[in-house]
Coordinates of C-alpha atoms and ligand atoms in Angstrom, one line a residue:
X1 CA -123.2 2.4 115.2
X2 CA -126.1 1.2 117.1
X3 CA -127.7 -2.4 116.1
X4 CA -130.5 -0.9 115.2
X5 CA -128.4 1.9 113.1
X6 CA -126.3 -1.1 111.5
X7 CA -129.5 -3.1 110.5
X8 CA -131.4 0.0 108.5
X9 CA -127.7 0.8 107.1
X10 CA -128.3 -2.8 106.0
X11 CA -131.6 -2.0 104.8
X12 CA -130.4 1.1 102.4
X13 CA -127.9 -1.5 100.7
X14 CA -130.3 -3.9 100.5
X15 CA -132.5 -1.5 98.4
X16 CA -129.9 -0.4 96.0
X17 CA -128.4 -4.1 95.5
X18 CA -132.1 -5.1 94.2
X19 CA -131.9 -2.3 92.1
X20 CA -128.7 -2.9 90.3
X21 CA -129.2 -6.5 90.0
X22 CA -132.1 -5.5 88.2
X23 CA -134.8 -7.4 90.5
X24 CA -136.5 -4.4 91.1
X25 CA -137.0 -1.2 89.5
X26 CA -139.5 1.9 90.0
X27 CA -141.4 -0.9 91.4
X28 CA -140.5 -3.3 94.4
X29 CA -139.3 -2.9 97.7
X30 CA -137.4 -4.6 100.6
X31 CA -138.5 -4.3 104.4
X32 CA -136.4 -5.1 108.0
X33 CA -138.2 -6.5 111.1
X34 CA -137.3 -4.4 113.8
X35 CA -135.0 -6.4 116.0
X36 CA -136.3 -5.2 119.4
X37 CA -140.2 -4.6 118.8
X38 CA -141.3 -8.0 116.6
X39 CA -144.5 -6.7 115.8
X40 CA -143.1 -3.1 113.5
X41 CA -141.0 -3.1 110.7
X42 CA -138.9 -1.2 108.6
X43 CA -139.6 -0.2 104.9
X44 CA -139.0 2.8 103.0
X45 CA -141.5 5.5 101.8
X46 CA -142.7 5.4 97.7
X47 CA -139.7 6.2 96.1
X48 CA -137.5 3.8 93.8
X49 CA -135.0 1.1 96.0
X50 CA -132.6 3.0 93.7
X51 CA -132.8 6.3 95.2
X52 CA -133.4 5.5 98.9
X53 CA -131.2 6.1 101.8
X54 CA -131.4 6.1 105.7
X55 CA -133.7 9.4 105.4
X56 CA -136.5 7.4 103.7
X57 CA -137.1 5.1 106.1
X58 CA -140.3 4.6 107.6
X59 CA -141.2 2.0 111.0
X60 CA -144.5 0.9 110.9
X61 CA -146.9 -1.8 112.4
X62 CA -147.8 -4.9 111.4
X63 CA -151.1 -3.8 109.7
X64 CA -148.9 -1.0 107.3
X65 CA -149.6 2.2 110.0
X66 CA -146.8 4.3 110.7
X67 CA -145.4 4.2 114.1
X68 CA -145.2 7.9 113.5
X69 CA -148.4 9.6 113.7
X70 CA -147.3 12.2 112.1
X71 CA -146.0 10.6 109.4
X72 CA -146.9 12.6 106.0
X73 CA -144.5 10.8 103.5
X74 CA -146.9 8.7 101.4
X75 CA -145.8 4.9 101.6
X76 CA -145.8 2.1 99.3
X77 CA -149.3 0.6 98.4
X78 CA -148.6 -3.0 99.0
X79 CA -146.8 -2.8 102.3
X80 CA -149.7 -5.1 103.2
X81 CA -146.9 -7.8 101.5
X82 CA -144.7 -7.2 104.3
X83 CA -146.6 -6.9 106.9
X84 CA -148.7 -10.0 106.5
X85 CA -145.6 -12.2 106.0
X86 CA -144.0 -10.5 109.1
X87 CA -147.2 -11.6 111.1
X88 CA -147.7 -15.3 110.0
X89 CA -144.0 -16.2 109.9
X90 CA -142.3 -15.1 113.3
X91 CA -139.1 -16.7 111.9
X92 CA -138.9 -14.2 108.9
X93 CA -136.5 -11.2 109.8
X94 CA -136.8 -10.0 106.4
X95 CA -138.9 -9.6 103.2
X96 CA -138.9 -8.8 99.6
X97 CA -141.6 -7.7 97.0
X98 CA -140.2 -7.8 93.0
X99 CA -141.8 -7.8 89.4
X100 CA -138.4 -9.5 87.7
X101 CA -140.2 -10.5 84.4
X102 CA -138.2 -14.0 84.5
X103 CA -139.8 -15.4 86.8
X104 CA -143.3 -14.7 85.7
X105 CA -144.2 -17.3 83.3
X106 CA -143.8 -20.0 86.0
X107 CA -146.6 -18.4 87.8
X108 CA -148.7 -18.5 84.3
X109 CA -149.0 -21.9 83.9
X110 CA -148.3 -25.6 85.8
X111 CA -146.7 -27.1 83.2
X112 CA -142.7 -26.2 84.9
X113 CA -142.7 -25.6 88.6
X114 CA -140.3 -23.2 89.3
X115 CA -137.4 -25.7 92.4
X116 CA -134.2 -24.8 92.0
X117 CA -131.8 -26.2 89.1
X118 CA -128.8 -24.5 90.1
X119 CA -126.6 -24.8 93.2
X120 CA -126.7 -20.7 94.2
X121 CA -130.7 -21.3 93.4
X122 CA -131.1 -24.0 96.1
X123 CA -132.4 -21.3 98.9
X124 CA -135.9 -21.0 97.2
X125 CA -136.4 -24.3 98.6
X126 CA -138.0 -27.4 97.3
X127 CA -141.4 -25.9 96.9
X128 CA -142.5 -22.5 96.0
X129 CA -146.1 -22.4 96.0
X130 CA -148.0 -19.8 93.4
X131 CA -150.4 -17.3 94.8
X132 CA -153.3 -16.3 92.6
X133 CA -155.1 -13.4 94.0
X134 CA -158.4 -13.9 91.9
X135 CA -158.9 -17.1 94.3
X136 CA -159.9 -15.6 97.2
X137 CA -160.4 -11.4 95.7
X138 CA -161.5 -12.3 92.5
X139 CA -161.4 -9.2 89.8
X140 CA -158.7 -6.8 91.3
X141 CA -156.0 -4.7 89.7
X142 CA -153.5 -7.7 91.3
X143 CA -152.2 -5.1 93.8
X144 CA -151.6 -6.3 97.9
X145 CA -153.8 -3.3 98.4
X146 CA -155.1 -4.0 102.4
X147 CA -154.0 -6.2 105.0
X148 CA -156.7 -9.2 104.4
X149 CA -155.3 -9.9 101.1
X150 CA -151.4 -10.0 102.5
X151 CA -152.8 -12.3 105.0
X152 CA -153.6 -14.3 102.1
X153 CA -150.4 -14.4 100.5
X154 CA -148.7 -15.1 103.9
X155 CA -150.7 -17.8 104.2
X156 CA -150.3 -19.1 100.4
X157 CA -146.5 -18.8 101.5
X158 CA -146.9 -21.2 104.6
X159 CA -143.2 -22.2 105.4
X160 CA -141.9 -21.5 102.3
X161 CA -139.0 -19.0 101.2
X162 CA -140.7 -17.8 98.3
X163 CA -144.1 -17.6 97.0
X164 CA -144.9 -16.5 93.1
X165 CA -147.8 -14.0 92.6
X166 CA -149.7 -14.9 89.3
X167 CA -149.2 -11.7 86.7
X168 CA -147.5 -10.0 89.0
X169 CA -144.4 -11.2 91.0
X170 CA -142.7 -12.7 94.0
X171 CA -142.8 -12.6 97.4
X172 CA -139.2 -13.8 99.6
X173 CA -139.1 -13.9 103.2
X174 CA -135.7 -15.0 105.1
X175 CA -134.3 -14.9 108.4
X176 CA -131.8 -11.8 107.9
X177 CA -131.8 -9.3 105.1
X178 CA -128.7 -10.6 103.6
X179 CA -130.8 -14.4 103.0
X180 CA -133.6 -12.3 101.2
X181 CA -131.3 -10.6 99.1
X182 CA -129.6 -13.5 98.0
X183 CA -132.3 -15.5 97.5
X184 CA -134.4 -12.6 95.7
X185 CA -130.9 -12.2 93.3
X186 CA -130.8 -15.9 92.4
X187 CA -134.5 -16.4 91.9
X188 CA -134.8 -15.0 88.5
X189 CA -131.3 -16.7 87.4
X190 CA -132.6 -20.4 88.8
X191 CA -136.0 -18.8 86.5
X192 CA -133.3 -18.3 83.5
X193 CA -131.9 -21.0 83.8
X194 CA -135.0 -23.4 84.2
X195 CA -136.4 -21.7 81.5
X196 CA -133.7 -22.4 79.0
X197 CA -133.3 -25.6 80.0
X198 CA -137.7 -26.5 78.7
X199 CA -135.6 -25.2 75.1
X200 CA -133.9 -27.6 74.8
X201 CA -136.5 -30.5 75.3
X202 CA -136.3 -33.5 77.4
X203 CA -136.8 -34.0 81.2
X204 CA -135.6 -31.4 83.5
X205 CA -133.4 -32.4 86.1
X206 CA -134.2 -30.8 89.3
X207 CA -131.7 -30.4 92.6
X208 CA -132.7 -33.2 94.9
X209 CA -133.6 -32.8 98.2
X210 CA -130.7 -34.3 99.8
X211 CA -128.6 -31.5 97.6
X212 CA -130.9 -28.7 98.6
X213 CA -130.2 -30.1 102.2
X214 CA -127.2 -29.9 101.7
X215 CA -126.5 -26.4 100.6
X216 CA -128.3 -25.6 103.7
X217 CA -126.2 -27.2 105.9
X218 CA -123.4 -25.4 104.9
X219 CA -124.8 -22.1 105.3
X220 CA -124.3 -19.5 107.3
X221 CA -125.4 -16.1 106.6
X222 CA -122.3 -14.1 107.7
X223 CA -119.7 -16.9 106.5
X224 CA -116.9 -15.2 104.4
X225 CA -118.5 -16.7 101.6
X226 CA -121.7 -15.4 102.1
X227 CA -120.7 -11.4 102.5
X228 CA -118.4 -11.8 99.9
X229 CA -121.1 -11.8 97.4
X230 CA -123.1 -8.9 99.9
X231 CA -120.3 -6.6 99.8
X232 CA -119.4 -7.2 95.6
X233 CA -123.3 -6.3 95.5
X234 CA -123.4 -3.6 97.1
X235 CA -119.9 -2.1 95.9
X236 CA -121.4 -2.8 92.2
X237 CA -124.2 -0.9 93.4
X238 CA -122.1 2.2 94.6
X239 CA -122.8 1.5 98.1
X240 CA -120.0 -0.1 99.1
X241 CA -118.3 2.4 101.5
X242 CA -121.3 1.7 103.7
X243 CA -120.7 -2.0 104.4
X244 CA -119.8 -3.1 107.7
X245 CA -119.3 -6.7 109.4
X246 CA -122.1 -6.9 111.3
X247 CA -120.2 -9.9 113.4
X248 CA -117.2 -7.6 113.7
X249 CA -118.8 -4.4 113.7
X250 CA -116.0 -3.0 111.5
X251 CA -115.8 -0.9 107.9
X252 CA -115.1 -3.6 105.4
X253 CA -113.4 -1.3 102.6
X254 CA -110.2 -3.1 102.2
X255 CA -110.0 -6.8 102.4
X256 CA -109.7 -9.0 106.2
X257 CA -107.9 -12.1 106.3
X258 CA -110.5 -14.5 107.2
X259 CA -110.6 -15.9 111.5
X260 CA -109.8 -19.0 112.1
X261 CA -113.5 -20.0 112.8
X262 CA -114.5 -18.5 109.2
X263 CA -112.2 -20.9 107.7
X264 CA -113.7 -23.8 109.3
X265 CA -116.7 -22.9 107.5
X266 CA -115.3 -22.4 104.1
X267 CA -116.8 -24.1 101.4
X268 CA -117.7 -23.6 97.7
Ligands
ZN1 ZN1 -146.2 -5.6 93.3

């Protein structure tokens, strides 16, 4: 399998992982920078993440045209998302759009920032801004419908990991597909979390930014660790037979003892 071929494998796993870890649904979608031509990305045509596979993948440029001018299959509205993100953040490999209703309310009101309060939530990082399309568009229907307003949100985003769209959702941006997933999974658990927590009264205790420093010292996305969790996703998901150690270029169906280097880098 080519690079290419391994990465929009990735991609299809990626899509049905967001599905069965309910941060998507109908609704939602998850896109690949194209690793040779910066400036196009991956992301697949209107259809559920549930349902998608290699077939239903569609490259396009950076302002949401297909490569392909032929290209009939309609695509999904607010690819603008992607493509604005991929064009201010040249860092950001990978990006994902989601409704998941938990983390909603934090975008309703400023009385609880969503940061993280939980170690696996750490990767949002220490400040997710809110975007609030009404600023700049005023009365829409709250759809990224055209490349100015995904310029916007790109630029609400800045250097963060995660921006919340008021009434609407969340944008995640990461430097490899299996960062955004992760990150996109813990988001509305850090949101579940943090919410329960305002229940039970008294002063929320946030992670600090020496422990949110921390977690990110220790990570690396293709530690043992790390595609442990991709590959129980994805197997949860039904996808599982597809996985592949993109560092080993190997099928990853029946356990490997971990390398010597892998080791090294083991932590909880
Ligand atoms: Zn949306």
């Amino acid at each position: 399998m080519s690079a290419l071929d391994n990465l929009l494998n990735d991609l299809v796993i990626a899509n049905r992982i967001l599905a069965n870890e309910d941060v998507v649904d109908a609704y939602g979608h998850v896109s690949v920078r194209h690793p040779d031509k910066p400036d196009h990305f991956f992301l697949a045509r209107s259809l559920a993440p549930e349902f998608i596979t290699g077939d239903d993948l569609i490259e396009f440029t950076l302002d949401g045209k297909p490569v392909d001018k032929n290209e009939k299959r309609a695509p999904y509205l607010e690819r603008f998302i992607h493509g604005g993100i991929f064009e201010a953040r040249p860092d950001v490999m990978a990006v994902v759009h989601a409704h998941a209703e938990d983390i909603l309310p934090f975008g309703l009101t400023n009385g609880t920032p969503m940061r993280p309060v939980i170690h696996s939530g750490s990767f949002i990082g220490s400040h997710v801004p809110v975007w609030d399309i009404a600023d700049k568009f005023g009365d829409t229907n709250l759809l990224v419908a055209n490349v100015e307003q995904g310029q916007d949100l790109a630029k609400c985003l800045g250097s963060a990991n995660i921006a919340l769209m008021r009434g609407h959702g969340f944008a995640a941006a990461a430097r490899s597909l299996i960062e955004v997933v992760r990150m996109s999974v813990y988001l509305p658990r850090n949101a579940r979390a943090l919410w329960r927590a305002t229940q039970l009264g008294g002063e929320i205790k946030y992670l600090s930014q020496g422990e949110i420093d921390a977690r990110n010292r220790g990570y690396s996305p293709y530690s043992v660790e790390t595609w442990r969790a991709w590959h129980y996703w994805a197997t949860k998901a039904g996808v599982g037979k597809l996985v592949t150690r993109p560092d080993k270029g190997k099928a990853a169906a029946k356990p490997t003892k971990p390398t010597k280097k892998a080791k090294g880098k083991r932590r909880k």
